[in-house]
mmCIF file of C-alpha atoms in Angstrom:
data_model
loop_
_atom_site.group_PDB
_atom_site.id
_atom_site.type_symbol
_atom_site.label_atom_id
_atom_site.label_comp_id
_atom_site.label_asym_id
_atom_site.label_seq_id
_atom_site.Cartn_x
_atom_site.Cartn_y
_atom_site.Cartn_z
ATOM 1 C CA UNK A 1 26.575 -9.271 26.279
ATOM 2 C CA UNK A 2 23.203 -8.828 24.602
ATOM 3 C CA UNK A 3 23.067 -5.237 25.792
ATOM 4 C CA UNK A 4 26.427 -4.567 24.124
ATOM 5 C CA UNK A 5 25.209 -6.016 20.827
ATOM 6 C CA UNK A 6 22.162 -3.725 21.052
ATOM 7 C CA UNK A 7 24.293 -0.691 21.843
ATOM 8 C CA UNK A 8 26.690 -1.338 18.957
ATOM 9 C CA UNK A 9 23.890 -1.919 16.429
ATOM 10 C CA UNK A 10 21.989 1.174 17.624
ATOM 11 C CA UNK A 11 25.204 3.203 17.385
ATOM 12 C CA UNK A 12 25.660 2.087 13.775
ATOM 13 C CA UNK A 13 22.010 2.959 13.069
ATOM 14 C CA UNK A 14 22.535 6.470 14.443
ATOM 15 C CA UNK A 15 25.672 6.921 12.316
ATOM 16 C CA UNK A 16 23.757 5.747 9.227
ATOM 17 C CA UNK A 17 20.942 8.213 9.878
ATOM 18 C CA UNK A 18 23.363 11.136 10.238
ATOM 19 C CA UNK A 19 25.058 10.131 7.002
ATOM 20 C CA UNK A 20 21.663 9.960 5.245
ATOM 21 C CA UNK A 21 20.776 13.436 6.501
ATOM 22 C CA UNK A 22 24.107 14.895 5.328
ATOM 23 C CA UNK A 23 24.432 13.264 1.890
ATOM 24 C CA UNK A 24 23.149 14.796 -1.347
ATOM 25 C CA UNK A 25 23.942 11.757 -3.527
ATOM 26 C CA UNK A 26 20.637 9.902 -3.548
ATOM 27 C CA UNK A 27 22.109 6.573 -4.688
ATOM 28 C CA UNK A 28 24.305 6.558 -1.586
ATOM 29 C CA UNK A 29 21.270 7.513 0.523
ATOM 30 C CA UNK A 30 19.323 4.532 -0.861
ATOM 31 C CA UNK A 31 22.238 2.205 -0.095
ATOM 32 C CA UNK A 32 22.477 3.553 3.448
ATOM 33 C CA UNK A 33 18.722 3.057 3.791
ATOM 34 C CA UNK A 34 19.244 -0.614 2.955
ATOM 35 C CA UNK A 35 22.021 -0.839 5.548
ATOM 36 C CA UNK A 36 19.734 0.800 8.116
ATOM 37 C CA UNK A 37 17.044 -1.808 7.432
ATOM 38 C CA UNK A 38 19.567 -4.623 7.771
ATOM 39 C CA UNK A 39 20.713 -3.218 11.136
ATOM 40 C CA UNK A 40 17.076 -3.015 12.245
ATOM 41 C CA UNK A 41 16.648 -6.636 11.198
ATOM 42 C CA UNK A 42 19.669 -7.570 13.340
ATOM 43 C CA UNK A 43 18.049 -5.839 16.326
ATOM 44 C CA UNK A 44 14.862 -7.853 15.759
ATOM 45 C CA UNK A 45 16.919 -11.067 15.691
ATOM 46 C CA UNK A 46 18.509 -10.117 19.019
ATOM 47 C CA UNK A 47 14.955 -9.570 20.347
ATOM 48 C CA UNK A 48 14.004 -13.112 19.137
ATOM 49 C CA UNK A 49 11.457 -11.717 16.669
ATOM 50 C CA UNK A 50 12.746 -13.721 13.706
ATOM 51 C CA UNK A 51 9.602 -13.349 11.593
ATOM 52 C CA UNK A 52 9.744 -9.561 11.824
ATOM 53 C CA UNK A 53 13.496 -9.625 11.182
ATOM 54 C CA UNK A 54 12.931 -11.765 8.105
ATOM 55 C CA UNK A 55 10.349 -9.324 6.748
ATOM 56 C CA UNK A 56 12.552 -6.318 7.507
ATOM 57 C CA UNK A 57 15.553 -7.911 5.795
ATOM 58 C CA UNK A 58 13.696 -9.043 2.677
ATOM 59 C CA UNK A 59 11.270 -6.138 2.246
ATOM 60 C CA UNK A 60 13.150 -3.239 3.896
ATOM 61 C CA UNK A 61 16.707 -4.028 2.915
ATOM 62 C CA UNK A 62 16.000 -5.969 -0.259
ATOM 63 C CA UNK A 63 13.042 -5.005 -2.379
ATOM 64 C CA UNK A 64 12.626 -1.369 -1.229
ATOM 65 C CA UNK A 65 16.257 -0.658 -2.078
ATOM 66 C CA UNK A 66 15.744 -2.090 -5.562
ATOM 67 C CA UNK A 67 12.532 -0.095 -6.068
ATOM 68 C CA UNK A 68 14.237 3.096 -4.844
ATOM 69 C CA UNK A 69 17.057 2.550 -7.330
ATOM 70 C CA UNK A 70 14.433 2.026 -10.027
ATOM 71 C CA UNK A 71 12.861 5.332 -9.048
ATOM 72 C CA UNK A 72 16.241 7.071 -9.159
ATOM 73 C CA UNK A 73 16.779 5.720 -12.673
ATOM 74 C CA UNK A 74 13.500 7.408 -13.674
ATOM 75 C CA UNK A 75 14.221 10.710 -11.891
ATOM 76 C CA UNK A 76 17.582 12.094 -10.753
ATOM 77 C CA UNK A 77 20.503 11.037 -8.620
ATOM 78 C CA UNK A 78 21.482 14.295 -6.954
ATOM 79 C CA UNK A 79 19.257 16.017 -4.424
ATOM 80 C CA UNK A 80 18.719 19.762 -4.943
ATOM 81 C CA UNK A 81 19.994 22.110 -2.264
ATOM 82 C CA UNK A 82 17.089 23.168 -0.028
ATOM 83 C CA UNK A 83 16.126 26.825 -0.310
ATOM 84 C CA UNK A 84 15.370 27.275 3.406
ATOM 85 C CA UNK A 85 17.669 26.904 6.403
ATOM 86 C CA UNK A 86 17.583 23.545 8.207
ATOM 87 C CA UNK A 87 16.997 25.298 11.563
ATOM 88 C CA UNK A 88 13.188 24.921 11.728
ATOM 89 C CA UNK A 89 13.184 21.209 10.746
ATOM 90 C CA UNK A 90 15.926 20.614 13.344
ATOM 91 C CA UNK A 91 13.799 22.187 16.090
ATOM 92 C CA UNK A 92 10.738 20.141 15.021
ATOM 93 C CA UNK A 93 12.796 16.930 14.996
ATOM 94 C CA UNK A 94 14.282 17.680 18.429
ATOM 95 C CA UNK A 95 10.851 18.348 19.974
ATOM 96 C CA UNK A 96 9.370 15.200 18.372
ATOM 97 C CA UNK A 97 12.301 13.138 19.614
ATOM 98 C CA UNK A 98 11.954 14.549 23.119
ATOM 99 C CA UNK A 99 8.220 13.735 23.147
ATOM 100 C CA UNK A 100 8.930 10.188 21.960
ATOM 101 C CA UNK A 101 11.542 9.641 24.665
ATOM 102 C CA UNK A 102 9.117 11.103 27.224
ATOM 103 C CA UNK A 103 6.521 8.593 25.959
ATOM 104 C CA UNK A 104 8.845 5.616 26.506
ATOM 105 C CA UNK A 105 9.246 6.560 30.193
ATOM 106 C CA UNK A 106 5.750 5.215 30.855
ATOM 107 C CA UNK A 107 6.099 2.144 28.608
ATOM 108 C CA UNK A 108 6.415 -1.323 30.115
ATOM 109 C CA UNK A 109 9.914 -2.703 30.641
ATOM 110 C CA UNK A 110 11.063 -4.773 27.641
ATOM 111 C CA UNK A 111 10.057 -8.424 28.080
ATOM 112 C CA UNK A 112 8.072 -7.780 31.273
ATOM 113 C CA UNK A 113 5.590 -10.694 31.598
ATOM 114 C CA UNK A 114 3.316 -8.540 33.813
ATOM 115 C CA UNK A 115 2.850 -5.829 31.165
ATOM 116 C CA UNK A 116 -0.698 -5.352 29.766
ATOM 117 C CA UNK A 117 0.360 -6.501 26.296
ATOM 118 C CA UNK A 118 1.417 -9.863 27.740
ATOM 119 C CA UNK A 119 -1.724 -10.265 29.857
ATOM 120 C CA UNK A 120 -4.453 -9.875 27.244
ATOM 121 C CA UNK A 121 -4.626 -12.122 24.151
ATOM 122 C CA UNK A 122 -0.984 -13.261 23.992
ATOM 123 C CA UNK A 123 -1.384 -16.119 26.516
ATOM 124 C CA UNK A 124 -4.526 -17.272 24.688
ATOM 125 C CA UNK A 125 -2.633 -17.534 21.392
ATOM 126 C CA UNK A 126 0.343 -19.279 22.975
ATOM 127 C CA UNK A 127 -1.891 -21.810 24.733
ATOM 128 C CA UNK A 128 -4.357 -22.578 21.942
ATOM 129 C CA UNK A 129 -2.444 -22.268 18.667
ATOM 130 C CA UNK A 130 -1.217 -25.845 18.787
ATOM 131 C CA UNK A 131 -4.678 -27.102 19.788
ATOM 132 C CA UNK A 132 -6.559 -25.097 17.140
ATOM 133 C CA UNK A 133 -4.250 -25.199 14.144
ATOM 134 C CA UNK A 134 -1.537 -27.772 14.833
ATOM 135 C CA UNK A 135 1.067 -25.227 13.671
ATOM 136 C CA UNK A 136 4.200 -24.639 15.749
ATOM 137 C CA UNK A 137 4.829 -21.096 14.477
ATOM 138 C CA UNK A 138 2.393 -18.944 16.462
ATOM 139 C CA UNK A 139 3.181 -15.853 14.353
ATOM 140 C CA UNK A 140 1.962 -17.542 11.169
ATOM 141 C CA UNK A 141 -1.175 -18.818 12.907
ATOM 142 C CA UNK A 142 -1.990 -15.353 14.279
ATOM 143 C CA UNK A 143 -1.356 -13.647 10.922
ATOM 144 C CA UNK A 144 -3.208 -16.091 8.698
ATOM 145 C CA UNK A 145 -5.930 -17.462 10.953
ATOM 146 C CA UNK A 146 -6.698 -15.503 14.136
ATOM 147 C CA UNK A 147 -6.083 -12.179 12.411
ATOM 148 C CA UNK A 148 -7.019 -13.304 8.892
ATOM 149 C CA UNK A 149 -9.004 -10.147 8.196
ATOM 150 C CA UNK A 150 -5.984 -7.915 8.838
ATOM 151 C CA UNK A 151 -3.806 -9.922 6.496
ATOM 152 C CA UNK A 152 -6.513 -9.835 3.815
ATOM 153 C CA UNK A 153 -6.450 -6.047 4.160
ATOM 154 C CA UNK A 154 -2.654 -5.978 3.893
ATOM 155 C CA UNK A 155 -2.717 -8.039 0.713
ATOM 156 C CA UNK A 156 -5.362 -5.670 -0.664
ATOM 157 C CA UNK A 157 -2.984 -2.766 0.043
ATOM 158 C CA UNK A 158 -0.206 -4.493 -1.947
ATOM 159 C CA UNK A 159 -2.715 -5.275 -4.695
ATOM 160 C CA UNK A 160 -3.810 -1.634 -4.841
ATOM 161 C CA UNK A 161 -0.196 -0.458 -4.991
ATOM 162 C CA UNK A 162 0.481 -2.782 -7.929
ATOM 163 C CA UNK A 163 -2.662 -1.628 -9.773
ATOM 164 C CA UNK A 164 -1.686 1.997 -9.142
ATOM 165 C CA UNK A 165 1.769 1.520 -10.654
ATOM 166 C CA UNK A 166 0.297 -0.259 -13.678
ATOM 167 C CA UNK A 167 -2.240 2.526 -14.216
ATOM 168 C CA UNK A 168 0.325 5.338 -13.850
ATOM 169 C CA UNK A 169 3.339 3.877 -15.665
ATOM 170 C CA UNK A 170 2.141 0.640 -17.255
ATOM 171 C CA UNK A 171 2.622 -0.432 -20.838
ATOM 172 C CA UNK A 172 -1.073 0.020 -21.645
ATOM 173 C CA UNK A 173 -0.076 3.655 -22.145
ATOM 174 C CA UNK A 174 1.687 2.531 -25.303
ATOM 175 C CA UNK A 175 -1.756 2.716 -26.867
ATOM 176 C CA UNK A 176 -1.899 6.455 -26.194
ATOM 177 C CA UNK A 177 -0.689 8.109 -29.354
ATOM 178 C CA UNK A 178 2.541 10.072 -29.348
ATOM 179 C CA UNK A 179 0.792 13.377 -29.905
ATOM 180 C CA UNK A 180 -1.453 12.948 -26.868
ATOM 181 C CA UNK A 181 1.550 12.132 -24.742
ATOM 182 C CA UNK A 182 3.433 15.150 -26.017
ATOM 183 C CA UNK A 183 0.443 17.301 -25.118
ATOM 184 C CA UNK A 184 0.401 15.735 -21.648
ATOM 185 C CA UNK A 185 4.072 16.502 -21.163
ATOM 186 C CA UNK A 186 3.585 20.105 -22.170
ATOM 187 C CA UNK A 187 0.872 20.598 -19.578
ATOM 188 C CA UNK B 1 25.190 -6.163 -19.432
ATOM 189 C CA UNK B 2 26.639 -8.428 -22.109
ATOM 190 C CA UNK B 3 30.248 -7.838 -21.065
ATOM 191 C CA UNK B 4 29.944 -8.955 -17.425
ATOM 192 C CA UNK B 5 30.575 -12.651 -17.887
ATOM 193 C CA UNK B 6 31.135 -13.390 -14.184
ATOM 194 C CA UNK B 7 27.857 -11.714 -13.216
ATOM 195 C CA UNK B 8 25.948 -13.638 -15.856
ATOM 196 C CA UNK B 9 27.352 -17.012 -14.858
ATOM 197 C CA UNK B 10 26.956 -16.414 -11.110
ATOM 198 C CA UNK B 11 23.378 -15.207 -11.623
ATOM 199 C CA UNK B 12 22.501 -18.403 -13.461
ATOM 200 C CA UNK B 13 24.129 -20.428 -10.683
ATOM 201 C CA UNK B 14 22.354 -18.555 -7.886
ATOM 202 C CA UNK B 15 18.914 -18.308 -9.439
ATOM 203 C CA UNK B 16 17.656 -21.848 -8.729
ATOM 204 C CA UNK B 17 18.744 -21.551 -5.100
ATOM 205 C CA UNK B 18 17.012 -18.188 -4.633
ATOM 206 C CA UNK B 19 13.764 -19.511 -6.122
ATOM 207 C CA UNK B 20 14.022 -22.734 -4.110
ATOM 208 C CA UNK B 21 14.605 -20.737 -0.927
ATOM 209 C CA UNK B 22 11.552 -18.625 -1.781
ATOM 210 C CA UNK B 23 9.437 -21.775 -2.113
ATOM 211 C CA UNK B 24 10.903 -23.160 1.112
ATOM 212 C CA UNK B 25 9.983 -19.993 3.012
ATOM 213 C CA UNK B 26 6.511 -20.119 1.457
ATOM 214 C CA UNK B 27 5.667 -23.719 2.296
ATOM 215 C CA UNK B 28 7.648 -23.985 5.524
ATOM 216 C CA UNK B 29 6.281 -20.759 6.999
ATOM 217 C CA UNK B 30 4.018 -22.608 9.429
ATOM 218 C CA UNK B 31 6.981 -24.442 10.997
ATOM 219 C CA UNK B 32 9.767 -21.868 10.848
ATOM 220 C CA UNK B 33 10.042 -18.138 10.369
ATOM 221 C CA UNK B 34 8.598 -16.904 7.128
ATOM 222 C CA UNK B 35 5.346 -16.874 5.223
ATOM 223 C CA UNK B 36 3.712 -15.499 2.137
ATOM 224 C CA UNK B 37 5.056 -11.943 2.349
ATOM 225 C CA UNK B 38 8.698 -12.881 2.717
ATOM 226 C CA UNK B 39 8.463 -15.749 0.231
ATOM 227 C CA UNK B 40 6.832 -13.540 -2.387
ATOM 228 C CA UNK B 41 9.551 -10.934 -2.020
ATOM 229 C CA UNK B 42 12.379 -13.491 -2.228
ATOM 230 C CA UNK B 43 10.804 -15.152 -5.243
ATOM 231 C CA UNK B 44 10.407 -11.771 -6.946
ATOM 232 C CA UNK B 45 14.007 -10.847 -6.047
ATOM 233 C CA UNK B 46 15.235 -13.874 -8.004
ATOM 234 C CA UNK B 47 13.476 -12.728 -11.162
ATOM 235 C CA UNK B 48 14.503 -9.111 -10.596
ATOM 236 C CA UNK B 49 18.142 -10.228 -10.389
ATOM 237 C CA UNK B 50 17.676 -12.086 -13.658
ATOM 238 C CA UNK B 51 16.096 -9.012 -15.253
ATOM 239 C CA UNK B 52 18.925 -6.765 -14.013
ATOM 240 C CA UNK B 53 21.647 -8.950 -15.518
ATOM 241 C CA UNK B 54 19.984 -10.320 -18.656
ATOM 242 C CA UNK B 55 17.602 -7.460 -19.403
ATOM 243 C CA UNK B 56 13.888 -7.036 -18.760
ATOM 244 C CA UNK B 57 13.031 -8.443 -22.191
ATOM 245 C CA UNK B 58 14.580 -11.803 -21.340
ATOM 246 C CA UNK B 59 12.768 -11.865 -17.994
ATOM 247 C CA UNK B 60 9.491 -10.970 -19.707
ATOM 248 C CA UNK B 61 9.947 -14.019 -21.950
ATOM 249 C CA UNK B 62 10.055 -16.268 -18.873
ATOM 250 C CA UNK B 63 7.195 -14.466 -17.152
ATOM 251 C CA UNK B 64 4.810 -12.884 -19.663
ATOM 252 C CA UNK B 65 2.891 -9.821 -18.556
ATOM 253 C CA UNK B 66 -0.408 -11.722 -18.582
ATOM 254 C CA UNK B 67 0.786 -14.202 -15.966
ATOM 255 C CA UNK B 68 1.998 -11.394 -13.681
ATOM 256 C CA UNK B 69 -1.280 -9.468 -13.959
ATOM 257 C CA UNK B 70 -3.213 -12.670 -13.373
ATOM 258 C CA UNK B 71 -1.054 -13.308 -10.317
ATOM 259 C CA UNK B 72 -1.728 -9.861 -8.854
ATOM 260 C CA UNK B 73 -5.477 -10.431 -8.884
ATOM 261 C CA UNK B 74 -5.358 -14.216 -8.531
ATOM 262 C CA UNK B 75 -3.538 -14.287 -5.203
ATOM 263 C CA UNK B 76 -5.925 -11.845 -3.566
ATOM 264 C CA UNK B 77 -8.859 -13.675 -5.123
ATOM 265 C CA UNK B 78 -7.610 -17.002 -3.736
ATOM 266 C CA UNK B 79 -7.418 -15.457 -0.264
ATOM 267 C CA UNK B 80 -10.918 -13.985 -0.483
ATOM 268 C CA UNK B 81 -12.410 -17.141 -2.017
ATOM 269 C CA UNK B 82 -11.084 -19.304 0.831
ATOM 270 C CA UNK B 83 -13.149 -17.051 3.082
ATOM 271 C CA UNK B 84 -16.204 -17.417 0.812
ATOM 272 C CA UNK B 85 -15.771 -21.205 0.816
ATOM 273 C CA UNK B 86 -15.982 -21.126 4.610
ATOM 274 C CA UNK B 87 -19.153 -19.055 4.387
ATOM 275 C CA UNK B 88 -20.660 -21.655 2.041
ATOM 276 C CA UNK B 89 -19.728 -24.429 4.443
ATOM 277 C CA UNK B 90 -21.595 -22.677 7.220
ATOM 278 C CA UNK B 91 -18.829 -21.003 9.221
ATOM 279 C CA UNK B 92 -17.702 -17.417 9.662
ATOM 280 C CA UNK B 93 -15.732 -15.661 6.911
ATOM 281 C CA UNK B 94 -12.073 -16.751 7.044
ATOM 282 C CA UNK B 95 -12.688 -19.362 9.743
ATOM 283 C CA UNK B 96 -10.995 -22.333 8.089
ATOM 284 C CA UNK B 97 -12.316 -25.060 10.387
ATOM 285 C CA UNK B 98 -14.866 -26.606 7.947
ATOM 286 C CA UNK B 99 -12.340 -27.022 5.102
ATOM 287 C CA UNK B 100 -11.334 -30.495 6.318
ATOM 288 C CA UNK B 101 -12.485 -33.258 8.641
ATOM 289 C CA UNK B 102 -11.035 -31.937 11.879
ATOM 290 C CA UNK B 103 -10.463 -28.412 13.126
ATOM 291 C CA UNK B 104 -6.688 -28.829 13.057
ATOM 292 C CA UNK B 105 -6.583 -30.047 9.455
ATOM 293 C CA UNK B 106 -9.050 -27.404 8.297
ATOM 294 C CA UNK B 107 -7.099 -24.568 9.916
ATOM 295 C CA UNK B 108 -3.842 -25.925 8.540
ATOM 296 C CA UNK B 109 -5.230 -26.197 5.004
ATOM 297 C CA UNK B 110 -6.787 -22.736 5.224
ATOM 298 C CA UNK B 111 -3.543 -21.130 6.425
ATOM 299 C CA UNK B 112 -1.654 -22.917 3.638
ATOM 300 C CA UNK B 113 -4.010 -21.623 0.920
ATOM 301 C CA UNK B 114 -4.178 -18.121 2.332
ATOM 302 C CA UNK B 115 -0.385 -17.847 2.587
ATOM 303 C CA UNK B 116 -0.126 -19.111 -0.991
ATOM 304 C CA UNK B 117 -2.458 -16.315 -2.088
ATOM 305 C CA UNK B 118 -0.377 -13.753 -0.198
ATOM 306 C CA UNK B 119 2.825 -15.063 -1.794
ATOM 307 C CA UNK B 120 1.424 -14.994 -5.344
ATOM 308 C CA UNK B 121 0.112 -11.439 -5.039
ATOM 309 C CA UNK B 122 3.245 -10.056 -3.351
ATOM 310 C CA UNK B 123 5.613 -11.683 -5.857
ATOM 311 C CA UNK B 124 3.548 -10.544 -8.857
ATOM 312 C CA UNK B 125 3.205 -6.978 -7.597
ATOM 313 C CA UNK B 126 6.928 -6.628 -6.803
ATOM 314 C CA UNK B 127 7.956 -7.966 -10.212
ATOM 315 C CA UNK B 128 5.369 -5.839 -12.015
ATOM 316 C CA UNK B 129 6.507 -2.680 -10.208
ATOM 317 C CA UNK B 130 10.155 -3.346 -11.051
ATOM 318 C CA UNK B 131 9.487 -4.263 -14.688
ATOM 319 C CA UNK B 132 7.281 -1.203 -15.133
ATOM 320 C CA UNK B 133 9.913 1.104 -13.633
ATOM 321 C CA UNK B 134 12.663 -0.479 -15.698
ATOM 322 C CA UNK B 135 10.860 -0.267 -19.040
ATOM 323 C CA UNK B 136 9.099 3.059 -18.585
ATOM 324 C CA UNK B 137 11.629 5.063 -20.586
ATOM 325 C CA UNK B 138 11.503 2.630 -23.519
ATOM 326 C CA UNK B 139 7.730 2.751 -23.931
#
């Protein structure tokens, strides 16, 4: 049963990707991107990774779609026709895909308790989280406490992104006089 | 969007629930799925919905630009300062154990504060990015 759910969701994801590659209307592409994220979130739910699914649904399907639409409002809605033939990109994509599939042949079977990833720190976290932090959600404990440095770095990335947008497009540019801006646009 | 009466009414109805759900995800993240990242995004989505229907100006009245900018830096600062507080109390950076009497309570409090910092920064950044994109042409 679970395998069928996976197959159906993956099939829909493949269809979405083909539609994205074919379409020239960027608004439709953004919408399909949101649908793709939602399908990915469903896959994560099937895999019992609810925290990841939650992030994918809220960030991937929700806020990125909104930000993409905001970008489209600032730029244009129709993609230009590419000048070159799509043959070379197709070959590159096919080779990359083949290499990726070749790579999965050596990967551990999904959910295998004997795989290296399950043998190293995972049992330590599962055993000690309750003892150390008293928190039932191991994911939160790992993110905020055991791997606190990583999360600090991630927040710094978000912070930097926000500062970058403010510097590039922010309203402080109102102070720049109209003539300077006109000069900038000419350049 | 003055003419879309249904949208305006439904937005007003939905908004408290979206914000409440954001807070629930924020403060319940240690017991269920969720945490600062997701909560910040949901919280921001509520205000973005409001801005889309009622206009960015109306949303800016609720959340002035100063508060958002303060939030961007403040959340990250809160996270980093929790680490500094641990240093002062004689532990490693971002080891929350000395924040309270026992290890469990200290870790719990530390995770709570850190997630709050994450939520504040993420929500402020998302709202700032949207507001900036939406008002760029008018400036």
